[in-house]
Amino acid sequence: MPSPGQPEFAFGGAAEVDRAVRLADEAFDSYSHTGLAERAALLDLIADKLEAVKEELAARTALETGLPAAQFEGEATRTAGVFRKFATVVRQGRFLQATIDPAQPDRQPTPRLDHRLRAVNR
């Protein structure tokens, strides 16, 4: 039983962990076959849901940490914005382009090799 003013926490055991891992594995299999529009929509939905509960989430977090709820509301808004920015990147497909970081053979103390990055599992 928590002390007055302290939130209650849920605890789980091995069965809950196993279930969570199984569900995550199943979600990955289906998610890996989605298109960019669906993935971007999911990121936007996460942002929407986060903003919808930010006051409740901030109040709970303030109870747990003793920090001001306003700080956590700001963090939730910022985080929702990050999800939306990633949704834009996904929607535009920019992350699928190759990135080439050219070699710097004269770099000191050691030369840098040519680095190439390209998404291979879409």
Coordinates of C-alpha atoms in Angstrom, one line a residue:
M1 CA 0.0 0.0 0.0
P2 CA 1.5 3.4 -1.0
S3 CA 2.0 6.2 1.4
P4 CA -0.5 9.1 1.3
G5 CA 0.0 11.1 -1.8
Q6 CA 2.0 8.3 -3.5
P7 CA 0.7 6.7 -6.7
E8 CA 0.0 3.0 -6.9
F9 CA 2.2 0.9 -9.2
A10 CA 1.4 -2.3 -11.0
F11 CA 3.8 -5.2 -10.7
G12 CA 4.1 -8.1 -13.1
G13 CA 5.9 -11.4 -13.2
A14 CA 7.4 -13.7 -15.8
A15 CA 4.0 -14.4 -17.4
E16 CA 3.4 -10.7 -18.0
V17 CA 6.9 -10.3 -19.4
D18 CA 6.5 -13.3 -21.7
R19 CA 3.2 -12.0 -23.0
A20 CA 4.6 -8.5 -23.6
V21 CA 7.6 -10.0 -25.6
R22 CA 5.2 -12.2 -27.6
L23 CA 2.9 -9.3 -28.5
A24 CA 5.9 -7.1 -29.4
D25 CA 7.2 -9.9 -31.7
E26 CA 3.8 -10.2 -33.4
A27 CA 3.6 -6.4 -33.8
F28 CA 7.0 -6.3 -35.4
D29 CA 6.1 -8.9 -37.9
S30 CA 3.0 -7.0 -39.1
Y31 CA 4.6 -3.5 -38.8
S32 CA 7.6 -4.5 -40.9
H33 CA 5.2 -5.0 -43.8
T34 CA 3.5 -1.5 -43.6
G35 CA 4.1 1.3 -46.0
L36 CA 5.5 4.7 -45.3
A37 CA 2.1 6.4 -45.1
E38 CA 0.9 3.9 -42.4
R39 CA 4.1 4.3 -40.4
A40 CA 3.9 8.1 -40.5
A41 CA 0.2 7.9 -39.5
L42 CA 1.2 5.7 -36.5
L43 CA 3.8 8.3 -35.4
D44 CA 1.2 11.0 -35.7
L45 CA -1.3 8.9 -33.7
I46 CA 1.3 8.4 -30.9
A47 CA 1.8 12.2 -30.8
D48 CA -2.0 12.8 -30.7
K49 CA -2.5 10.2 -27.9
L50 CA 0.4 11.7 -25.9
E51 CA -1.0 15.2 -26.1
A52 CA -4.4 13.9 -25.1
V53 CA -3.1 12.5 -21.8
K54 CA -0.3 15.0 -21.1
E55 CA -2.1 16.7 -18.2
E56 CA -2.8 13.4 -16.4
L57 CA 0.7 12.1 -17.3
A58 CA 2.3 15.3 -16.0
A59 CA 0.3 15.2 -12.7
R60 CA 1.3 11.5 -12.2
T61 CA 5.0 12.2 -13.0
A62 CA 5.0 15.2 -10.7
L63 CA 3.7 13.0 -7.9
E64 CA 6.5 10.5 -8.5
T65 CA 9.3 12.9 -8.9
G66 CA 8.3 16.0 -6.9
L67 CA 9.0 18.2 -9.9
P68 CA 6.5 20.7 -11.3
A69 CA 3.7 19.3 -13.5
A70 CA 4.2 22.2 -16.0
Q71 CA 7.7 20.9 -16.7
F72 CA 6.3 17.5 -17.7
E73 CA 3.5 19.0 -19.8
G74 CA 6.2 20.9 -21.7
E75 CA 8.2 17.7 -22.2
A76 CA 5.1 15.9 -23.5
T77 CA 4.4 18.7 -26.0
R78 CA 8.0 18.6 -27.1
T79 CA 8.0 14.8 -27.4
A80 CA 4.8 14.9 -29.5
G81 CA 6.5 17.4 -31.7
V82 CA 9.4 15.0 -32.2
F83 CA 7.0 12.2 -33.2
R84 CA 5.4 14.6 -35.7
K85 CA 8.8 15.6 -37.2
F86 CA 9.7 11.9 -37.6
A87 CA 6.4 11.3 -39.2
T88 CA 7.2 14.0 -41.8
V89 CA 10.6 12.4 -42.5
V90 CA 9.0 9.0 -42.9
R91 CA 6.2 10.4 -45.1
Q92 CA 8.7 12.0 -47.4
G93 CA 11.0 8.9 -47.4
R94 CA 14.1 11.0 -47.0
F95 CA 15.6 8.4 -44.7
L96 CA 15.8 5.9 -47.6
Q97 CA 18.4 7.9 -49.4
A98 CA 22.0 6.9 -49.3
T99 CA 24.3 9.0 -47.1
I100 CA 27.9 9.3 -48.1
D101 CA 30.4 10.7 -45.7
P102 CA 33.6 11.1 -47.8
A103 CA 37.0 9.9 -46.8
Q104 CA 39.4 12.3 -45.2
P105 CA 42.8 10.7 -46.0
D106 CA 44.7 13.7 -44.6
R107 CA 42.8 13.8 -41.3
Q108 CA 45.0 13.7 -38.2
P109 CA 45.8 11.8 -36.1
T110 CA 44.4 9.1 -38.4
P111 CA 42.7 9.2 -41.8
R112 CA 38.9 8.6 -41.9
L113 CA 37.6 6.1 -44.3
D114 CA 34.7 6.6 -46.7
H115 CA 31.4 5.9 -44.8
R116 CA 28.2 4.9 -46.7
L117 CA 24.8 4.4 -45.2
R118 CA 21.8 3.1 -47.0
A119 CA 18.6 1.5 -45.7
V120 CA 18.5 -2.1 -46.8
N121 CA 15.4 -3.4 -45.0
R122 CA 12.4 -1.3 -45.9

